[in-house]
Amino acid sequence: MASPAPIPLSRPVITQEMKDAVCRVLDSGRFVLGDELAALEKEFAAYMGVDNAVGISSGTDALHLALKAAGIGPGDEVITVPNTFISTALAISYCGASIRLVDVDRSYTMDPSKLEAAITPRTQAIIPVHLYGHTCDMNPVREVAERHGLFLLEDACQSHGATYKGARTGSLADAGCFSFYPSKNMTVAGEGGMFVTDDDGLAEKVRLLRAYGANAGTGTAEVLGYNAKLCEMYAAIARVQLRMLDGFNDARRKNAALYDKLLGDAVVTPRVHWGTHVYHLYVIRHPDRDALRAHLEGRGISCGIHYPVPLHRQPCLEVPGSFPVTEGFAKEILSLPMSAVHTAKEIERVCAEVLTFVKDA
Ligand SMILES: *Cc1c(COP(=O)(O)O)cnc(C)c1O
């Protein structure tokens, strides 16, 4: 009997409308800072419920420029969590600032009860990360940030469309950053990102920083800028993806519900603690994670670990402290296949294999 087709960890959606959008840009001859980006920025801001959206070359660059625009530099400290993608830390380091970490709680996101103790006189900013598509408990985080006068930046690179108390991630702080990397809930089929804020002055600074720091009219460069623009073909694809985002997220939630139902309590399944989850990743925990992973991969089912090395263990970073909750999770977490277009049959096959492993273990 032929073995069944492999199941990828994630699968992007590319439609004819996206292909047509790319052709439209190619025919237009305008490839950067044109109508597609301007339209996307308007549409993205409206969707997220913010005043400004600025298209950036990647989520990493968006985080970097956001901190730069907020004036973060050498001597400053920025607080984030150990359980996140390396990019969150890179953005802080690119500014010459130091990283301070706060452990996560059972939601896999920043534990607000540990935040205040991490603040020092040098702390300038806090970056909570809405990990796996589930928001951080923002109200207590925002309360601490406001009391200490700190810049609050959401890393919303995994949470396009997720809500907290009725408002979308990206609109819950001073500013937010999104990624359009291929595996994210919406993509540009390449690299891209978005910076959002209600603060017009901050948006203007990020616009300047993404395009050489030079005033387009006068050619005068007041600041050392970067080349970090989101190009027109990507913006055109993103406009189509944004219109489909709610449908994508509904499909992800449907797949998550099927996982929840079939897995039961054979493994620790993700919980929704508050707000709405958009399941960028479907992350389970099992004490024998490595063997479970090997079992699944041996049967053509791709899995991931997000993340195997917490930030304070990364050789390229210097971060003090110990973070037992994150360390414990890092040994047990496993990301199962998830996207808007994985079929029920695929989810059922993954679950059957997980249950076989758990039963035999
Ligand atoms: C993907 C991601 C980023 C970086 O986005 P890129 O577009 O890949 O640069 C940053 N933070 C988190 C949490 C991410 O998942």
mmCIF file of C-alpha atoms and ligand atoms in Angstrom:
data_model
loop_
_atom_site.group_PDB
_atom_site.id
_atom_site.type_symbol
_atom_site.label_atom_id
_atom_site.label_comp_id
_atom_site.label_asym_id
_atom_site.label_seq_id
_atom_site.Cartn_x
_atom_site.Cartn_y
_atom_site.Cartn_z
ATOM 1 C CA MET A 1 0.000 0.000 0.000
ATOM 2 C CA ALA A 2 1.317 3.463 -0.911
ATOM 3 C CA SER A 3 2.108 5.579 2.124
ATOM 4 C CA PRO A 4 -0.203 8.580 2.558
ATOM 5 C CA ALA A 5 0.905 12.032 1.351
ATOM 6 C CA PRO A 6 3.109 13.958 3.787
ATOM 7 C CA ILE A 7 1.402 16.599 5.925
ATOM 8 C CA PRO A 8 3.322 19.903 6.105
ATOM 9 C CA LEU A 9 3.492 21.966 9.299
ATOM 10 C CA SER A 10 1.919 24.940 7.519
ATOM 11 C CA ARG A 11 0.565 25.632 4.056
ATOM 12 C CA PRO A 12 0.068 29.087 2.500
ATOM 13 C CA VAL A 13 -2.969 29.991 0.391
ATOM 14 C CA ILE A 14 -2.312 31.375 -3.085
ATOM 15 C CA THR A 15 -5.335 32.218 -5.254
ATOM 16 C CA GLN A 16 -5.808 33.358 -8.844
ATOM 17 C CA GLU A 17 -6.745 36.792 -7.482
ATOM 18 C CA MET A 18 -3.268 37.066 -5.926
ATOM 19 C CA LYS A 19 -1.620 36.057 -9.197
ATOM 20 C CA ASP A 20 -3.711 38.673 -11.037
ATOM 21 C CA ALA A 21 -2.687 41.274 -8.452
ATOM 22 C CA VAL A 22 1.003 40.562 -9.087
ATOM 23 C CA CYS A 23 0.482 40.883 -12.857
ATOM 24 C CA ARG A 24 -1.335 44.188 -12.322
ATOM 25 C CA VAL A 25 1.723 45.551 -10.506
ATOM 26 C CA LEU A 26 4.137 44.206 -13.139
ATOM 27 C CA ASP A 27 2.084 45.901 -15.862
ATOM 28 C CA SER A 28 1.949 49.169 -13.928
ATOM 29 C CA GLY A 29 5.735 49.588 -13.871
ATOM 30 C CA ARG A 30 5.510 51.038 -10.322
ATOM 31 C CA PHE A 31 7.271 48.697 -7.878
ATOM 32 C CA VAL A 32 7.871 50.664 -4.663
ATOM 33 C CA LEU A 33 5.874 53.214 -2.640
ATOM 34 C CA GLY A 34 2.927 53.208 -5.037
ATOM 35 C CA ASP A 35 -0.843 52.874 -4.958
ATOM 36 C CA GLU A 36 -0.917 49.237 -3.761
ATOM 37 C CA LEU A 37 1.035 49.990 -0.588
ATOM 38 C CA ALA A 38 -0.962 53.157 0.102
ATOM 39 C CA ALA A 39 -4.212 51.194 -0.286
ATOM 40 C CA LEU A 40 -2.973 48.286 1.843
ATOM 41 C CA GLU A 41 -1.900 50.637 4.636
ATOM 42 C CA LYS A 42 -5.377 52.237 4.674
ATOM 43 C CA GLU A 43 -7.157 48.875 4.618
ATOM 44 C CA PHE A 44 -4.871 47.297 7.236
ATOM 45 C CA ALA A 45 -5.262 50.269 9.612
ATOM 46 C CA ALA A 46 -9.062 50.119 9.229
ATOM 47 C CA TYR A 47 -9.112 46.364 9.894
ATOM 48 C CA MET A 48 -6.915 46.620 12.997
ATOM 49 C CA GLY A 49 -8.756 49.662 14.336
ATOM 50 C CA VAL A 50 -5.761 52.027 14.363
ATOM 51 C CA ASP A 51 -5.057 55.400 12.735
ATOM 52 C CA ASN A 52 -1.809 54.495 10.935
ATOM 53 C CA ALA A 53 -0.270 51.467 9.237
ATOM 54 C CA VAL A 54 3.199 51.562 7.656
ATOM 55 C CA GLY A 55 4.322 48.725 5.373
ATOM 56 C CA ILE A 56 7.781 47.382 6.218
ATOM 57 C CA SER A 57 10.106 44.821 4.628
ATOM 58 C CA SER A 58 9.657 42.261 7.441
ATOM 59 C CA GLY A 59 8.315 41.811 10.950
ATOM 60 C CA THR A 60 11.861 41.969 12.309
ATOM 61 C CA ASP A 61 12.460 45.299 10.579
ATOM 62 C CA ALA A 62 9.108 46.611 11.801
ATOM 63 C CA LEU A 63 10.073 45.849 15.427
ATOM 64 C CA HIS A 64 13.505 47.415 14.921
ATOM 65 C CA LEU A 65 12.170 50.628 13.348
ATOM 66 C CA ALA A 66 9.416 50.868 15.977
ATOM 67 C CA LEU A 67 11.994 50.868 18.789
ATOM 68 C CA LYS A 68 14.224 53.303 16.863
ATOM 69 C CA ALA A 69 11.314 55.662 16.287
ATOM 70 C CA ALA A 70 10.496 55.499 20.007
ATOM 71 C CA GLY A 71 14.050 56.651 20.732
ATOM 72 C CA ILE A 72 15.396 53.391 22.172
ATOM 73 C CA GLY A 73 19.196 53.309 22.114
ATOM 74 C CA PRO A 74 22.375 52.281 23.956
ATOM 75 C CA GLY A 75 22.044 52.283 27.741
ATOM 76 C CA ASP A 76 18.303 51.571 27.578
ATOM 77 C CA GLU A 77 16.656 48.330 28.657
ATOM 78 C CA VAL A 78 13.723 46.715 26.881
ATOM 79 C CA ILE A 79 11.637 43.987 28.499
ATOM 80 C CA THR A 80 10.229 41.021 26.603
ATOM 81 C CA VAL A 81 9.686 37.271 27.162
ATOM 82 C CA PRO A 82 12.106 34.312 26.819
ATOM 83 C CA ASN A 83 9.543 32.244 24.910
ATOM 84 C CA THR A 84 9.510 34.029 21.558
ATOM 85 C CA PHE A 85 11.126 33.972 18.138
ATOM 86 C CA ILE A 86 14.669 35.373 18.094
ATOM 87 C CA SER A 87 13.495 38.429 16.092
ATOM 88 C CA THR A 88 11.935 40.078 19.131
ATOM 89 C CA ALA A 89 15.385 40.101 20.752
ATOM 90 C CA LEU A 90 17.232 41.061 17.562
ATOM 91 C CA ALA A 91 15.185 44.241 17.245
ATOM 92 C CA ILE A 92 16.226 45.279 20.776
ATOM 93 C CA SER A 93 19.885 44.424 20.164
ATOM 94 C CA TYR A 94 19.972 46.279 16.815
ATOM 95 C CA CYS A 95 19.133 49.454 18.780
ATOM 96 C CA GLY A 96 22.070 48.860 21.111
ATOM 97 C CA ALA A 97 19.694 48.370 24.049
ATOM 98 C CA SER A 98 19.836 45.565 26.645
ATOM 99 C CA ILE A 99 17.290 42.774 26.881
ATOM 100 C CA ARG A 100 15.474 42.017 30.157
ATOM 101 C CA LEU A 101 13.117 39.061 30.315
ATOM 102 C CA VAL A 102 9.902 38.264 32.165
ATOM 103 C CA ASP A 103 8.763 34.639 32.281
ATOM 104 C CA VAL A 104 5.520 33.503 30.678
ATOM 105 C CA ASP A 105 2.430 32.062 32.363
ATOM 106 C CA ARG A 106 0.118 29.171 31.424
ATOM 107 C CA SER A 107 -1.056 31.181 28.369
ATOM 108 C CA TYR A 108 2.545 30.962 26.994
ATOM 109 C CA THR A 109 2.633 34.780 27.007
ATOM 110 C CA MET A 110 4.071 37.392 29.402
ATOM 111 C CA ASP A 111 3.170 36.848 33.067
ATOM 112 C CA PRO A 112 1.989 40.328 34.127
ATOM 113 C CA SER A 113 2.516 39.492 37.819
ATOM 114 C CA LYS A 114 6.289 39.262 37.207
ATOM 115 C CA LEU A 115 6.587 42.402 35.085
ATOM 116 C CA GLU A 116 7.041 45.096 37.704
ATOM 117 C CA ALA A 117 10.022 43.330 39.319
ATOM 118 C CA ALA A 118 11.924 43.440 36.001
ATOM 119 C CA ILE A 119 11.706 47.217 35.668
ATOM 120 C CA THR A 120 14.838 49.238 36.480
ATOM 121 C CA PRO A 121 15.613 52.971 36.135
ATOM 122 C CA ARG A 122 16.998 52.181 32.653
ATOM 123 C CA THR A 123 13.874 50.422 31.372
ATOM 124 C CA GLN A 124 12.330 52.299 28.442
ATOM 125 C CA ALA A 125 10.009 49.843 26.708
ATOM 126 C CA ILE A 126 8.067 46.593 27.027
ATOM 127 C CA ILE A 127 7.357 44.167 24.170
ATOM 128 C CA PRO A 128 4.671 41.599 25.019
ATOM 129 C CA VAL A 129 4.387 38.852 22.367
ATOM 130 C CA HIS A 130 0.995 37.449 21.355
ATOM 131 C CA LEU A 131 2.391 33.973 20.883
ATOM 132 C CA TYR A 132 0.847 31.181 18.788
ATOM 133 C CA GLY A 133 -2.138 33.462 17.961
ATOM 134 C CA HIS A 134 -3.237 33.977 21.596
ATOM 135 C CA THR A 135 -2.971 37.426 23.125
ATOM 136 C CA CYS A 136 -1.057 38.345 26.216
ATOM 137 C CA ASP A 137 -3.159 39.566 29.177
ATOM 138 C CA MET A 138 -2.763 43.184 28.069
ATOM 139 C CA ASN A 139 -4.739 45.144 30.690
ATOM 140 C CA PRO A 140 -2.365 44.475 33.613
ATOM 141 C CA VAL A 141 0.645 44.879 31.291
ATOM 142 C CA ARG A 142 -0.647 48.229 30.057
ATOM 143 C CA GLU A 143 -1.355 49.328 33.611
ATOM 144 C CA VAL A 144 2.294 48.741 34.604
ATOM 145 C CA ALA A 145 3.607 50.399 31.405
ATOM 146 C CA GLU A 146 1.480 53.496 31.988
ATOM 147 C CA ARG A 147 2.401 53.769 35.642
ATOM 148 C CA HIS A 148 6.117 53.718 34.747
ATOM 149 C CA GLY A 149 5.776 55.800 31.568
ATOM 150 C CA LEU A 150 7.190 53.032 29.332
ATOM 151 C CA PHE A 151 6.738 52.588 25.578
ATOM 152 C CA LEU A 152 4.496 49.556 25.030
ATOM 153 C CA LEU A 153 4.977 47.693 21.730
ATOM 154 C CA GLU A 154 2.985 44.595 20.752
ATOM 155 C CA ASP A 155 4.808 41.863 18.861
ATOM 156 C CA ALA A 156 1.711 40.806 16.921
ATOM 157 C CA CYS A 157 3.676 38.833 14.327
ATOM 158 C CA GLN A 158 1.672 35.683 15.171
ATOM 159 C CA SER A 159 -1.712 37.228 15.951
ATOM 160 C CA HIS A 160 -3.260 38.873 12.866
ATOM 161 C CA GLY A 161 -6.939 39.302 13.697
ATOM 162 C CA ALA A 162 -6.815 37.995 17.282
ATOM 163 C CA THR A 163 -8.767 40.082 19.789
ATOM 164 C CA TYR A 164 -8.513 40.961 23.466
ATOM 165 C CA LYS A 165 -11.592 42.471 25.181
ATOM 166 C CA GLY A 166 -13.083 43.108 21.748
ATOM 167 C CA ALA A 167 -10.108 45.004 20.235
ATOM 168 C CA ARG A 168 -7.586 43.627 17.772
ATOM 169 C CA THR A 169 -3.950 43.005 18.581
ATOM 170 C CA GLY A 170 -1.917 45.901 17.265
ATOM 171 C CA SER A 171 -4.457 48.353 18.693
ATOM 172 C CA LEU A 172 -3.859 47.406 22.345
ATOM 173 C CA ALA A 173 -0.678 49.412 23.027
ATOM 174 C CA ASP A 174 1.327 52.427 21.838
ATOM 175 C CA ALA A 175 2.188 50.524 18.656
ATOM 176 C CA GLY A 176 2.249 47.040 17.147
ATOM 177 C CA CYS A 177 4.217 45.048 14.580
ATOM 178 C CA PHE A 178 3.095 42.307 12.197
ATOM 179 C CA SER A 179 4.944 39.838 9.953
ATOM 180 C CA PHE A 180 3.823 38.510 6.576
ATOM 181 C CA TYR A 181 6.338 35.641 6.492
ATOM 182 C CA PRO A 182 4.931 32.674 4.479
ATOM 183 C CA SER A 183 3.746 30.667 7.506
ATOM 184 C CA LYS A 184 1.922 33.569 9.198
ATOM 185 C CA ASN A 185 -1.876 33.906 9.300
ATOM 186 C CA MET A 186 -1.640 36.272 6.349
ATOM 187 C CA THR A 187 1.321 36.447 3.997
ATOM 188 C CA VAL A 188 2.753 38.228 0.995
ATOM 189 C CA ALA A 189 4.321 35.023 -0.413
ATOM 190 C CA GLY A 190 7.712 36.456 0.491
ATOM 191 C CA GLU A 191 9.007 38.716 3.253
ATOM 192 C CA GLY A 192 6.974 41.592 4.638
ATOM 193 C CA GLY A 193 5.690 43.320 7.736
ATOM 194 C CA MET A 194 3.553 46.162 9.052
ATOM 195 C CA PHE A 195 3.899 48.768 11.776
ATOM 196 C CA VAL A 196 0.682 50.165 13.290
ATOM 197 C CA THR A 197 -0.041 52.972 15.749
ATOM 198 C CA ASP A 198 -2.541 55.677 16.662
ATOM 199 C CA ASP A 199 0.368 58.087 17.155
ATOM 200 C CA ASP A 200 0.737 60.133 13.937
ATOM 201 C CA GLY A 201 4.176 61.431 14.913
ATOM 202 C CA LEU A 202 5.517 57.940 15.553
ATOM 203 C CA ALA A 203 4.091 56.701 12.230
ATOM 204 C CA GLU A 204 5.815 59.587 10.432
ATOM 205 C CA LYS A 205 9.142 58.642 12.054
ATOM 206 C CA VAL A 206 8.779 55.015 10.964
ATOM 207 C CA ARG A 207 7.903 56.151 7.418
ATOM 208 C CA LEU A 208 11.089 58.196 7.365
ATOM 209 C CA LEU A 209 13.216 55.369 8.819
ATOM 210 C CA ARG A 210 11.955 52.779 6.302
ATOM 211 C CA ALA A 211 13.010 54.961 3.338
ATOM 212 C CA TYR A 212 16.621 56.078 3.996
ATOM 213 C CA GLY A 213 15.653 58.688 6.581
ATOM 214 C CA ALA A 214 15.440 61.197 3.747
ATOM 215 C CA ASN A 215 12.648 63.646 3.102
ATOM 216 C CA ALA A 216 11.316 62.630 -0.319
ATOM 217 C CA GLY A 217 10.641 66.239 -1.313
ATOM 218 C CA THR A 218 13.841 67.983 -0.237
ATOM 219 C CA GLY A 219 16.252 65.016 -0.235
ATOM 220 C CA THR A 220 17.453 66.075 3.209
ATOM 221 C CA ALA A 221 18.283 63.170 5.534
ATOM 222 C CA GLU A 222 17.913 64.267 9.154
ATOM 223 C CA VAL A 223 18.298 60.758 10.565
ATOM 224 C CA LEU A 224 20.250 57.657 9.568
ATOM 225 C CA GLY A 225 17.489 55.661 7.950
ATOM 226 C CA TYR A 226 17.212 52.210 6.412
ATOM 227 C CA ASN A 227 15.853 50.664 3.261
ATOM 228 C CA ALA A 228 12.976 48.649 4.710
ATOM 229 C CA LYS A 229 10.002 49.297 2.448
ATOM 230 C CA LEU A 230 7.235 46.806 1.625
ATOM 231 C CA CYS A 231 7.243 46.556 -2.179
ATOM 232 C CA GLU A 232 4.217 46.841 -4.430
ATOM 233 C CA MET A 233 3.853 43.198 -5.517
ATOM 234 C CA TYR A 234 3.828 42.082 -1.894
ATOM 235 C CA ALA A 235 1.379 44.842 -0.945
ATOM 236 C CA ALA A 236 -0.945 43.764 -3.763
ATOM 237 C CA ILE A 237 -0.912 40.154 -2.495
ATOM 238 C CA ALA A 238 -1.407 41.324 1.093
ATOM 239 C CA ARG A 239 -4.556 43.255 0.117
ATOM 240 C CA VAL A 240 -6.144 40.027 -1.123
ATOM 241 C CA GLN A 241 -4.893 38.094 1.928
ATOM 242 C CA LEU A 242 -6.307 40.745 4.287
ATOM 243 C CA ARG A 243 -9.769 40.373 2.735
ATOM 244 C CA MET A 244 -9.492 36.618 3.342
ATOM 245 C CA LEU A 245 -7.998 36.866 6.843
ATOM 246 C CA ASP A 246 -11.221 36.410 8.825
ATOM 247 C CA GLY A 247 -12.048 33.343 6.737
ATOM 248 C CA PHE A 248 -8.514 31.993 7.229
ATOM 249 C CA ASN A 249 -8.790 32.469 10.991
ATOM 250 C CA ASP A 250 -12.219 30.801 11.104
ATOM 251 C CA ALA A 251 -10.756 27.815 9.239
ATOM 252 C CA ARG A 252 -7.801 27.664 11.666
ATOM 253 C CA ARG A 253 -10.229 27.739 14.617
ATOM 254 C CA LYS A 254 -12.234 24.950 13.020
ATOM 255 C CA ASN A 255 -9.107 22.820 12.680
ATOM 256 C CA ALA A 256 -8.148 23.637 16.277
ATOM 257 C CA ALA A 257 -11.608 22.585 17.495
ATOM 258 C CA LEU A 258 -11.237 19.265 15.667
ATOM 259 C CA TYR A 259 -7.806 18.737 17.276
ATOM 260 C CA ASP A 260 -9.261 19.618 20.709
ATOM 261 C CA LYS A 261 -12.102 17.145 20.262
ATOM 262 C CA LEU A 262 -10.024 14.236 18.933
ATOM 263 C CA LEU A 263 -7.025 14.654 21.241
ATOM 264 C CA GLY A 264 -9.128 15.096 24.390
ATOM 265 C CA ASP A 265 -6.747 14.908 27.340
ATOM 266 C CA ALA A 266 -4.248 12.501 25.737
ATOM 267 C CA VAL A 267 -1.896 15.510 25.585
ATOM 268 C CA VAL A 268 -2.068 19.076 26.951
ATOM 269 C CA THR A 269 -3.998 20.970 24.270
ATOM 270 C CA PRO A 270 -3.984 24.790 23.927
ATOM 271 C CA ARG A 271 -6.470 26.714 26.070
ATOM 272 C CA VAL A 272 -8.144 30.022 25.300
ATOM 273 C CA HIS A 273 -7.654 32.057 28.479
ATOM 274 C CA TRP A 274 -9.102 35.346 27.192
ATOM 275 C CA GLY A 275 -9.923 36.998 23.892
ATOM 276 C CA THR A 276 -10.062 35.137 20.591
ATOM 277 C CA HIS A 277 -7.324 32.736 19.476
ATOM 278 C CA VAL A 278 -6.263 32.698 15.813
ATOM 279 C CA TYR A 279 -4.101 29.548 16.086
ATOM 280 C CA HIS A 280 -1.037 30.694 14.189
ATOM 281 C CA LEU A 281 0.317 27.492 15.728
ATOM 282 C CA TYR A 282 -1.435 24.580 17.431
ATOM 283 C CA VAL A 283 0.945 23.794 20.278
ATOM 284 C CA ILE A 284 0.480 20.749 22.508
ATOM 285 C CA ARG A 285 2.615 19.490 25.381
ATOM 286 C CA HIS A 286 3.733 15.954 26.150
ATOM 287 C CA PRO A 287 6.439 14.771 28.597
ATOM 288 C CA ASP A 288 7.912 12.467 25.934
ATOM 289 C CA ARG A 289 7.881 15.161 23.256
ATOM 290 C CA ASP A 290 10.980 14.109 21.319
ATOM 291 C CA ALA A 291 9.732 10.536 20.886
ATOM 292 C CA LEU A 292 6.262 11.774 19.918
ATOM 293 C CA ARG A 293 7.828 14.070 17.350
ATOM 294 C CA ALA A 294 9.948 11.249 15.922
ATOM 295 C CA HIS A 295 6.853 9.028 15.729
ATOM 296 C CA LEU A 296 4.906 11.669 13.771
ATOM 297 C CA GLU A 297 7.760 12.673 11.466
ATOM 298 C CA GLY A 298 8.398 8.993 10.739
ATOM 299 C CA ARG A 299 4.866 8.875 9.356
ATOM 300 C CA GLY A 300 5.229 11.930 7.132
ATOM 301 C CA ILE A 301 3.724 14.411 9.579
ATOM 302 C CA SER A 302 5.846 17.570 9.941
ATOM 303 C CA CYS A 303 6.022 19.089 13.416
ATOM 304 C CA GLY A 304 7.799 22.087 14.909
ATOM 305 C CA ILE A 305 9.091 23.325 18.255
ATOM 306 C CA HIS A 306 8.359 26.967 18.968
ATOM 307 C CA TYR A 307 10.807 27.504 20.503
ATOM 308 C CA PRO A 308 13.491 24.960 21.371
ATOM 309 C CA VAL A 309 16.022 27.532 22.687
ATOM 310 C CA PRO A 310 14.630 30.281 24.964
ATOM 311 C CA LEU A 311 16.173 33.731 24.435
ATOM 312 C CA HIS A 312 18.307 33.583 27.607
ATOM 313 C CA ARG A 313 19.971 30.400 26.236
ATOM 314 C CA GLN A 314 20.792 31.902 22.830
ATOM 315 C CA PRO A 315 24.573 32.108 22.367
ATOM 316 C CA CYS A 316 24.327 35.419 20.465
ATOM 317 C CA LEU A 317 22.465 37.182 23.287
ATOM 318 C CA GLU A 318 23.474 38.181 26.791
ATOM 319 C CA VAL A 319 20.463 37.977 29.040
ATOM 320 C CA PRO A 320 20.546 37.575 32.819
ATOM 321 C CA GLY A 321 18.072 35.525 34.840
ATOM 322 C CA SER A 322 16.419 32.139 34.941
ATOM 323 C CA PHE A 323 12.956 31.454 33.595
ATOM 324 C CA PRO A 324 11.659 28.099 34.833
ATOM 325 C CA VAL A 325 8.193 28.217 33.248
ATOM 326 C CA THR A 326 9.619 28.795 29.770
ATOM 327 C CA GLU A 327 12.366 26.202 30.360
ATOM 328 C CA GLY A 328 9.769 23.630 31.382
ATOM 329 C CA PHE A 329 7.584 24.334 28.337
ATOM 330 C CA ALA A 330 10.590 24.215 25.973
ATOM 331 C CA LYS A 331 11.089 20.521 26.826
ATOM 332 C CA GLU A 332 7.462 19.538 26.185
ATOM 333 C CA ILE A 333 5.965 21.770 23.481
ATOM 334 C CA LEU A 334 5.211 20.452 20.013
ATOM 335 C CA SER A 335 3.534 22.328 17.154
ATOM 336 C CA LEU A 336 1.206 20.142 15.084
ATOM 337 C CA PRO A 337 0.306 20.853 11.432
ATOM 338 C CA MET A 338 -1.943 23.926 11.213
ATOM 339 C CA SER A 339 -3.122 26.327 8.533
ATOM 340 C CA ALA A 340 -6.375 27.557 7.030
ATOM 341 C CA VAL A 341 -6.198 24.850 4.364
ATOM 342 C CA HIS A 342 -5.222 21.668 6.209
ATOM 343 C CA THR A 343 -8.151 19.299 5.655
ATOM 344 C CA ALA A 344 -10.201 17.566 8.345
ATOM 345 C CA LYS A 345 -8.816 14.279 6.985
ATOM 346 C CA GLU A 346 -5.264 15.490 7.615
ATOM 347 C CA ILE A 347 -6.069 16.646 11.158
ATOM 348 C CA GLU A 348 -7.757 13.288 11.816
ATOM 349 C CA ARG A 349 -4.663 11.427 10.621
ATOM 350 C CA VAL A 350 -2.370 13.516 12.846
ATOM 351 C CA CYS A 351 -4.639 12.888 15.846
ATOM 352 C CA ALA A 352 -4.818 9.156 15.151
ATOM 353 C CA GLU A 353 -1.011 8.989 15.150
ATOM 354 C CA VAL A 354 -0.738 11.049 18.350
ATOM 355 C CA LEU A 355 -3.252 8.741 20.056
ATOM 356 C CA THR A 356 -1.421 5.631 18.804
ATOM 357 C CA PHE A 357 1.821 6.960 20.277
ATOM 358 C CA VAL A 358 0.230 7.915 23.612
ATOM 359 C CA LYS A 359 -1.502 4.519 23.902
ATOM 360 C CA ASP A 360 1.680 2.568 23.146
ATOM 361 C CA ALA A 361 3.903 4.698 25.394
HETATM 362 C C1 LIG B 1 7.709 35.849 12.565
HETATM 363 C C2 LIG B 1 7.981 36.575 13.818
HETATM 364 C C3 LIG B 1 8.776 37.739 13.853
HETATM 365 C C4 LIG B 1 9.586 38.233 12.691
HETATM 366 O O1 LIG B 1 8.937 38.389 11.506
HETATM 367 P P1 LIG B 1 9.746 38.269 10.124
HETATM 368 O O2 LIG B 1 8.745 38.809 9.152
HETATM 369 O O3 LIG B 1 10.078 36.842 9.896
HETATM 370 O O4 LIG B 1 10.943 39.137 10.211
HETATM 371 C C5 LIG B 1 8.906 38.404 15.065
HETATM 372 N N1 LIG B 1 8.312 37.962 16.184
HETATM 373 C C6 LIG B 1 7.571 36.844 16.190
HETATM 374 C C7 LIG B 1 6.944 36.406 17.469
HETATM 375 C C8 LIG B 1 7.401 36.108 15.019
HETATM 376 O O5 LIG B 1 6.676 34.979 15.048
#
